[in-house]
Tab-separated table of C-alpha atoms and ligand atoms in Angstrom:
chain	number	residue	atom	x	y	z
A	1	MET	CA	-0.315	0.192	-0.009
A	2	ARG	CA	1.360	3.235	-1.185
A	3	PRO	CA	1.193	6.346	1.505
A	4	THR	CA	-1.132	8.918	0.184
A	5	VAL	CA	0.507	12.012	-1.017
A	6	ALA	CA	-2.084	15.434	-1.883
A	7	PRO	CA	-1.093	17.674	-4.729
A	8	PHE	CA	0.653	20.912	-3.904
A	9	PRO	CA	-0.218	22.792	-2.488
A	10	ALA	CA	-2.697	20.714	0.239
A	11	ALA	CA	0.885	18.816	0.933
A	12	ARG	CA	3.688	20.741	1.748
A	13	PHE	CA	6.560	18.685	3.555
A	14	ARG	CA	8.231	21.709	4.884
A	15	ARG	CA	5.340	21.872	7.464
A	16	LEU	CA	6.514	19.343	9.568
A	17	ARG	CA	10.575	20.582	9.104
A	18	ARG	CA	9.687	23.937	10.451
A	19	LEU	CA	10.377	23.786	14.173
A	20	SER	CA	12.854	21.457	15.820
A	21	ALA	CA	10.436	19.797	17.956
A	22	LEU	CA	8.187	18.826	14.803
A	23	ARG	CA	11.148	17.252	13.067
A	24	ASP	CA	11.649	15.482	16.371
A	25	LEU	CA	8.159	14.328	16.162
A	26	ALA	CA	8.420	13.075	12.573
A	27	GLN	CA	11.836	11.683	12.444
A	28	GLU	CA	11.696	8.076	11.583
A	29	HIS	CA	15.098	6.390	12.437
A	30	ARG	CA	17.105	7.369	15.692
A	31	LEU	CA	20.575	6.511	16.823
A	32	SER	CA	20.873	5.728	20.753
A	33	THR	CA	24.085	4.743	22.595
A	34	ALA	CA	22.304	1.346	23.064
A	35	ASP	CA	22.806	0.357	19.745
A	36	LEU	CA	26.707	0.540	19.998
A	37	ILE	CA	29.626	-1.941	20.107
A	38	TRP	CA	32.873	-0.835	20.948
A	39	PRO	CA	35.938	-2.581	19.171
A	40	VAL	CA	38.939	-2.498	21.248
A	41	PHE	CA	42.522	-3.385	20.423
A	42	VAL	CA	44.496	-5.227	23.139
A	43	ARG	CA	48.035	-5.834	23.452
A	44	ASP	CA	50.580	-6.740	26.063
A	45	GLY	CA	52.177	-4.787	28.650
A	46	GLU	CA	50.956	-2.909	31.495
A	47	GLY	CA	49.559	1.060	31.418
A	48	VAL	CA	49.766	1.170	27.596
A	49	GLU	CA	47.901	3.028	25.438
A	50	GLU	CA	49.782	3.140	22.142
A	51	PRO	CA	48.095	5.299	19.135
A	52	ILE	CA	47.488	3.596	15.477
A	53	ALA	CA	48.590	5.569	13.130
A	54	SER	CA	46.101	4.861	10.315
A	55	MET	CA	43.386	5.177	12.932
A	56	PRO	CA	43.619	8.779	14.711
A	57	GLY	CA	42.113	8.586	18.034
A	58	VAL	CA	42.208	4.839	18.208
A	59	VAL	CA	45.016	2.797	20.164
A	60	ARG	CA	46.131	-0.228	21.567
A	61	ARG	CA	45.202	-0.984	25.261
A	62	SER	CA	47.363	-3.502	27.529
A	63	VAL	CA	44.908	-5.937	29.757
A	64	ASP	CA	44.739	-3.165	32.166
A	65	ARG	CA	43.481	-0.353	30.648
A	66	VAL	CA	41.163	-2.786	28.277
A	67	VAL	CA	39.498	-2.917	31.614
A	68	ALA	CA	39.650	0.984	32.122
A	69	ALA	CA	37.860	1.283	28.774
A	70	ALA	CA	35.250	-1.140	29.593
A	71	ARG	CA	34.352	0.757	32.928
A	72	GLU	CA	34.334	3.734	30.476
A	73	ALA	CA	31.818	1.775	28.229
A	74	ALA	CA	29.651	0.620	30.907
A	75	GLU	CA	29.158	4.328	32.591
A	76	LEU	CA	28.484	5.771	29.307
A	77	GLY	CA	26.310	2.907	28.903
A	78	ILE	CA	27.326	1.090	25.880
A	79	PRO	CA	26.074	-2.139	25.868
A	80	ALA	CA	28.913	-4.107	24.566
A	81	ILE	CA	32.664	-4.349	23.809
A	82	CYS	CA	34.436	-6.305	21.165
A	83	ILE	CA	38.124	-7.283	21.872
A	84	PHE	CA	40.929	-7.618	19.182
A	85	PRO	CA	44.234	-8.959	19.580
A	86	PHE	CA	47.443	-6.845	18.346
A	87	THR	CA	49.966	-10.105	18.549
A	88	ASP	CA	53.610	-9.844	18.682
A	89	ALA	CA	55.490	-11.571	15.356
A	90	SER	CA	56.887	-13.988	17.594
A	91	VAL	CA	53.565	-15.550	18.345
A	92	LYS	CA	52.359	-16.145	14.703
A	93	THR	CA	53.148	-19.472	13.792
A	94	ASP	CA	51.635	-21.347	10.558
A	95	ASP	CA	49.829	-23.670	13.178
A	96	CYS	CA	48.090	-21.219	15.097
A	97	VAL	CA	48.200	-22.560	18.418
A	98	GLU	CA	48.350	-19.179	20.533
A	99	ALA	CA	44.539	-18.685	18.621
A	100	TRP	CA	43.185	-21.392	21.253
A	101	ASN	CA	45.610	-20.702	24.528
A	102	PRO	CA	43.553	-20.007	27.252
A	103	ASP	CA	45.948	-17.510	28.534
A	104	ASN	CA	46.546	-15.338	25.620
A	105	LEU	CA	45.534	-11.981	25.808
A	106	THR	CA	42.150	-11.802	24.494
A	107	ASN	CA	41.690	-14.182	26.788
A	108	ARG	CA	43.314	-12.639	29.234
A	109	ALA	CA	41.195	-9.403	28.290
A	110	VAL	CA	38.113	-11.184	28.713
A	111	ARG	CA	38.565	-12.849	31.685
A	112	ALA	CA	39.819	-9.129	33.553
A	113	VAL	CA	36.486	-7.508	31.808
A	114	LYS	CA	34.139	-9.719	33.175
A	115	ALA	CA	35.678	-10.000	36.455
A	116	ALA	CA	35.845	-5.824	36.752
A	117	VAL	CA	32.470	-5.211	34.888
A	118	PRO	CA	29.912	-8.009	34.612
A	119	GLU	CA	27.306	-6.355	33.352
A	120	LEU	CA	29.156	-5.364	29.914
A	121	VAL	CA	28.656	-7.572	27.118
A	122	VAL	CA	31.836	-8.807	25.900
A	123	MET	CA	32.447	-9.743	22.684
A	124	THR	CA	35.366	-11.867	20.939
A	125	ASP	CA	36.436	-12.438	17.392
A	126	ILE	CA	37.038	-15.904	16.044
A	127	ALA	CA	39.591	-15.828	13.142
A	128	LEU	CA	43.131	-16.763	12.830
A	129	ASP	CA	44.412	-13.867	11.025
A	130	PRO	CA	46.118	-12.557	14.062
A	131	TYR	CA	47.725	-15.492	15.111
A	132	ASN	CA	49.257	-16.607	11.797
A	133	ALA	CA	52.698	-16.187	10.416
A	134	GLN	CA	50.525	-16.269	6.646
A	135	GLY	CA	48.099	-13.593	7.909
A	136	HIS	CA	45.055	-15.434	6.571
A	137	ASP	CA	42.098	-16.441	8.826
A	138	GLY	CA	42.812	-19.790	8.108
A	139	PHE	CA	45.359	-22.316	7.837
A	140	VAL	CA	47.549	-22.021	4.819
A	141	VAL	CA	49.102	-25.008	2.965
A	142	GLY	CA	50.452	-24.950	-0.446
A	143	GLY	CA	49.045	-21.340	-0.762
A	144	GLU	CA	45.945	-22.962	-0.337
A	145	ILE	CA	43.564	-21.725	2.550
A	146	LEU	CA	41.846	-24.807	4.072
A	147	ASN	CA	38.330	-24.969	5.232
A	148	ASP	CA	37.575	-28.082	7.601
A	149	GLU	CA	40.918	-27.880	9.021
A	150	THR	CA	40.427	-24.574	9.902
A	151	VAL	CA	36.963	-24.914	11.545
A	152	GLU	CA	38.209	-27.839	14.091
A	153	ALA	CA	40.511	-25.037	14.899
A	154	LEU	CA	38.109	-22.207	15.196
A	155	VAL	CA	36.125	-24.748	17.589
A	156	LYS	CA	39.025	-24.836	19.915
A	157	MET	CA	39.366	-21.159	19.850
A	158	ALA	CA	35.802	-20.749	20.496
A	159	LEU	CA	35.564	-22.832	23.605
A	160	ALA	CA	38.496	-21.203	25.179
A	161	GLN	CA	36.866	-17.660	24.749
A	162	ALA	CA	33.695	-19.201	26.230
A	163	GLU	CA	35.596	-20.239	29.091
A	164	ALA	CA	37.106	-17.273	29.529
A	165	GLY	CA	33.649	-15.915	30.224
A	166	ALA	CA	32.902	-13.928	26.457
A	167	ASP	CA	29.256	-13.198	25.841
A	168	ILE	CA	29.088	-13.258	22.474
A	169	LEU	CA	31.493	-15.140	19.714
A	170	GLY	CA	32.145	-13.324	16.503
A	171	PRO	CA	33.325	-15.658	13.946
A	172	SER	CA	35.037	-13.439	11.278
A	173	ASP	CA	36.711	-15.841	9.283
A	174	MET	CA	34.357	-16.736	6.490
A	175	MET	CA	34.897	-20.149	6.750
A	176	ASP	CA	32.012	-22.737	5.287
A	177	GLY	CA	30.374	-24.928	7.914
A	178	ARG	CA	31.831	-22.671	11.097
A	179	ILE	CA	28.647	-21.817	12.610
A	180	GLY	CA	27.240	-25.215	13.056
A	181	ALA	CA	30.423	-26.765	14.634
A	182	LEU	CA	30.506	-23.780	16.726
A	183	ARG	CA	27.114	-24.079	18.041
A	184	ALA	CA	27.319	-27.793	18.142
A	185	ALA	CA	30.717	-27.498	20.276
A	186	LEU	CA	29.111	-24.765	22.410
A	187	GLU	CA	25.686	-27.009	23.220
A	188	ALA	CA	28.157	-29.930	24.037
A	189	ALA	CA	30.448	-28.012	26.263
A	190	GLY	CA	27.639	-26.708	28.508
A	191	HIS	CA	28.426	-23.239	26.923
A	192	GLN	CA	24.755	-22.821	25.679
A	193	HIS	CA	23.962	-19.280	26.776
A	194	VAL	CA	26.670	-17.831	24.533
A	195	ALA	CA	25.804	-15.777	21.475
A	196	ILE	CA	26.918	-15.910	17.779
A	197	MET	CA	27.091	-12.958	15.971
A	198	SER	CA	27.871	-14.468	12.619
A	199	TYR	CA	30.266	-12.169	10.201
A	200	ALA	CA	27.722	-13.674	7.693
A	201	ALA	CA	28.345	-11.214	4.744
A	202	LYS	CA	31.730	-10.368	5.007
A	203	TYR	CA	33.315	-8.678	1.908
A	204	ALA	CA	36.908	-9.298	0.654
A	205	SER	CA	37.385	-5.471	1.186
A	206	ALA	CA	39.926	-2.837	0.805
A	207	PHE	CA	38.616	-0.857	3.671
A	208	TYR	CA	39.856	-3.288	6.515
A	209	GLY	CA	43.638	-2.078	5.589
A	210	PRO	CA	43.985	0.164	8.967
A	211	PHE	CA	42.890	-2.590	11.195
A	212	ARG	CA	45.390	-5.073	9.829
A	213	ASP	CA	47.986	-2.362	11.103
A	214	ALA	CA	45.915	-2.345	14.376
A	215	VAL	CA	46.501	-5.956	14.825
A	216	GLY	CA	49.855	-6.101	13.344
A	217	ALA	CA	48.315	-8.599	10.319
A	218	ALA	CA	49.351	-6.232	7.727
A	219	GLY	CA	52.984	-7.120	7.235
A	220	ALA	CA	52.166	-11.119	7.442
A	221	LEU	CA	49.170	-11.438	4.636
A	222	LYS	CA	50.424	-12.062	1.461
A	223	GLY	CA	47.601	-12.252	-1.267
A	224	ASP	CA	44.494	-11.418	-0.702
A	225	LYS	CA	41.364	-12.972	1.043
A	226	LEU	CA	39.018	-13.350	-2.268
A	227	THR	CA	38.892	-16.986	-1.989
A	228	TYR	CA	36.835	-16.741	1.393
A	229	GLN	CA	35.631	-13.452	1.528
A	230	MET	CA	32.509	-12.209	-0.574
A	231	HIS	CA	33.471	-10.754	-3.995
A	232	PRO	CA	31.624	-6.772	-3.454
A	233	GLY	CA	29.953	-7.558	-6.620
A	234	ASN	CA	27.791	-10.015	-4.811
A	235	SER	CA	24.155	-9.171	-3.173
A	236	ASN	CA	22.201	-12.404	-3.347
A	237	GLU	CA	25.169	-14.611	-1.884
A	238	ALA	CA	24.636	-12.240	1.263
A	239	LEU	CA	21.364	-13.669	1.937
A	240	ARG	CA	22.168	-17.303	0.778
A	241	LEU	CA	25.066	-17.051	3.691
A	242	VAL	CA	22.544	-15.192	5.840
A	243	GLU	CA	20.169	-18.175	5.768
A	244	ARG	CA	22.462	-20.657	6.151
A	245	ASP	CA	24.320	-18.794	9.188
A	246	LEU	CA	20.980	-18.713	10.889
A	247	SER	CA	19.703	-21.989	9.949
A	248	GLU	CA	23.358	-23.528	11.758
A	249	GLY	CA	22.634	-21.621	14.610
A	250	ALA	CA	23.770	-18.137	14.784
A	251	ASP	CA	21.757	-15.514	16.725
A	252	MET	CA	23.302	-12.365	15.281
A	253	VAL	CA	24.271	-11.456	11.865
A	254	MET	CA	26.582	-8.953	10.638
A	255	VAL	CA	27.242	-7.235	7.343
A	256	LYS	CA	30.792	-5.874	6.685
A	257	PRO	CA	31.665	-3.271	5.857
A	258	GLY	CA	29.266	-1.022	6.721
A	259	MET	CA	28.600	2.273	4.446
A	260	PRO	CA	29.355	0.700	1.043
A	261	TYR	CA	26.796	-2.191	1.914
A	262	LEU	CA	23.999	-0.478	3.293
A	263	ASP	CA	21.807	-1.892	0.502
A	264	ILE	CA	22.798	-5.630	1.796
A	265	CYS	CA	22.239	-4.755	5.472
A	266	ARG	CA	18.014	-3.704	4.145
A	267	ARG	CA	17.707	-6.544	2.241
A	268	VAL	CA	19.349	-8.922	4.911
A	269	LYS	CA	16.920	-7.264	7.419
A	270	ASP	CA	13.969	-7.600	5.163
A	271	ALA	CA	14.302	-10.872	4.283
A	272	PHE	CA	15.066	-12.417	7.531
A	273	GLY	CA	14.195	-10.191	10.382
A	274	ALA	CA	16.894	-11.246	12.521
A	275	PRO	CA	19.016	-9.023	14.711
A	276	THR	CA	21.392	-7.337	11.877
A	277	TYR	CA	24.224	-5.638	12.394
A	278	ALA	CA	26.970	-3.557	10.458
A	279	TYR	CA	30.595	-2.947	10.727
A	280	GLN	CA	31.523	0.530	10.303
A	281	VAL	CA	35.203	-0.774	9.809
A	282	SER	CA	38.693	0.614	10.323
A	283	GLY	CA	38.657	2.110	6.676
A	284	GLU	CA	35.390	4.037	7.112
A	285	TYR	CA	36.546	5.112	10.646
A	286	ALA	CA	39.996	6.578	8.713
A	287	MET	CA	38.137	8.353	5.983
A	288	LEU	CA	36.045	10.389	8.232
A	289	GLN	CA	38.611	11.087	10.841
A	290	GLY	CA	41.240	11.760	8.325
A	291	ALA	CA	39.005	14.492	6.424
A	292	ALA	CA	37.399	15.764	9.784
A	293	GLU	CA	41.591	16.644	10.992
A	294	ARG	CA	42.010	18.043	7.887
A	295	GLY	CA	39.220	20.489	8.092
A	296	TRP	CA	37.338	19.117	5.090
A	297	LEU	CA	34.505	17.772	7.149
A	298	ASP	CA	32.479	18.239	10.105
A	299	GLY	CA	33.737	15.198	12.344
A	300	GLN	CA	30.873	15.259	14.736
A	301	LYS	CA	28.356	15.659	12.336
A	302	VAL	CA	29.634	13.036	9.598
A	303	MET	CA	29.931	10.652	12.428
A	304	LEU	CA	26.359	11.086	13.239
A	305	GLU	CA	25.450	10.829	10.139
A	306	SER	CA	26.948	7.792	8.907
A	307	LEU	CA	26.122	5.516	12.006
A	308	LEU	CA	22.411	7.071	11.557
A	309	SER	CA	22.381	5.461	8.346
A	310	PHE	CA	22.821	1.742	9.358
A	311	ARG	CA	19.387	2.208	11.558
A	312	ARG	CA	17.727	3.737	8.581
A	313	ALA	CA	18.871	0.543	6.808
A	314	GLY	CA	17.610	-1.458	8.826
A	315	CYS	CA	20.697	-2.559	11.236
A	316	ASP	CA	19.948	-2.831	15.337
A	317	GLY	CA	23.180	-1.864	15.971
A	318	VAL	CA	26.763	-0.763	14.901
A	319	LEU	CA	30.396	-1.766	15.981
A	320	THR	CA	31.883	1.473	15.730
A	321	TYR	CA	35.063	2.713	17.070
A	322	PHE	CA	33.484	6.176	17.498
A	323	ALA	CA	31.301	4.313	19.987
A	324	PRO	CA	32.600	6.455	23.294
A	325	GLU	CA	32.707	9.761	21.152
A	326	VAL	CA	29.328	8.887	20.103
A	327	ALA	CA	27.802	7.803	23.446
A	328	ARG	CA	29.131	11.082	24.906
A	329	LEU	CA	27.385	13.322	22.959
A	330	LEU	CA	24.075	11.661	22.905
A	331	GLY	CA	24.121	10.426	26.712
A	332	ARG	CA	23.235	7.137	28.412
A	333	PRO	CA	19.815	5.232	26.669
B	1	PBG	C1	39.672	-10.733	10.640
B	1	PBG	C2	38.828	-9.339	11.254
B	1	PBG	C3	39.252	-8.099	9.983
B	1	PBG	C4	38.344	-7.281	10.663
B	1	PBG	C5	37.773	-8.025	11.784
B	1	PBG	N1	38.091	-9.011	11.854
B	1	PBG	C6	40.173	-7.688	8.888
B	1	PBG	C7	40.044	-8.681	8.240
B	1	PBG	O1	39.104	-9.779	7.344
B	1	PBG	O2	41.206	-8.938	7.190
B	1	PBG	C8	38.132	-5.653	9.921
B	1	PBG	C9	37.769	-4.698	10.833
B	1	PBG	C10	38.136	-3.731	10.401
B	1	PBG	O3	38.500	-2.927	9.501
B	1	PBG	O4	38.187	-2.448	11.164
B	1	PBG	N2	39.413	-11.569	10.728
């Protein structure tokens, strides 16, 4: 049913734009602090906050500083943080064993945060790239990214993270069959309350560049991720992936990157109505921050406008490096 539009002058759209209060009343979509997931980078050390050159305003934090960030998130009303490890080249190996070490950086950070701020949701990343000497999300043998062997490793990684206390696991690797394998392993191990947010429609994107600097994977990575991440030209494939991951037991699904893929967010939400999230990735953040630093854009305004676009496109929430800044502006939900 199409809404009726009276001919001019009966219909004057400017009537409802005249006052700020009228605009508020007529506003269809809103951004709230409750929609934010804050990705944070953890590194080793004590009392360290180390800037990341390609992501102005974002730092790598030692575990104690991640705990401080978690307290800040809770105070600001941000519901969740997502932890990504910056691993030293010395722990990156071909067999990626550090990925399921119960005492690796991620798991130590998860335990510390859950002990200090139990009410804050902690999300983790499941993929081998921070621990892989080859920089890929899966095992590399003879130039090939192995699928099934990688899924077995992801299961070990997931169980270690669940054991550490993660509330949401975020498989970002794009291997086939991993959601079903993770869900079955979590159930069998008594972790039936742990949620999975599948990076279901994750594109092989050049917008991840600054992130790979942030986690120290840029130097290790040879080639691209086109044999496992999606081709940017595809859209129906995203729906099939989301359907597959939901049917295997994903609780939430993600589209990534964000702004260049808002059409995918909308299609996913319309098709399944599942809890749907977008990741405003490092390159999107860097573009906006870079232009704002030069005075070419109003940083605050483009930050809020870019995040509102995700809500309009049907997303229930957004992973964004702007989370604390936005929360300070918008206030507690
Ligand atoms: C790796 C991973 C990536 C991001 C999150 N998890 C990078 C990649 O796939 O190469 C990107 C996040 C960002 O760019 O902000 N599994």
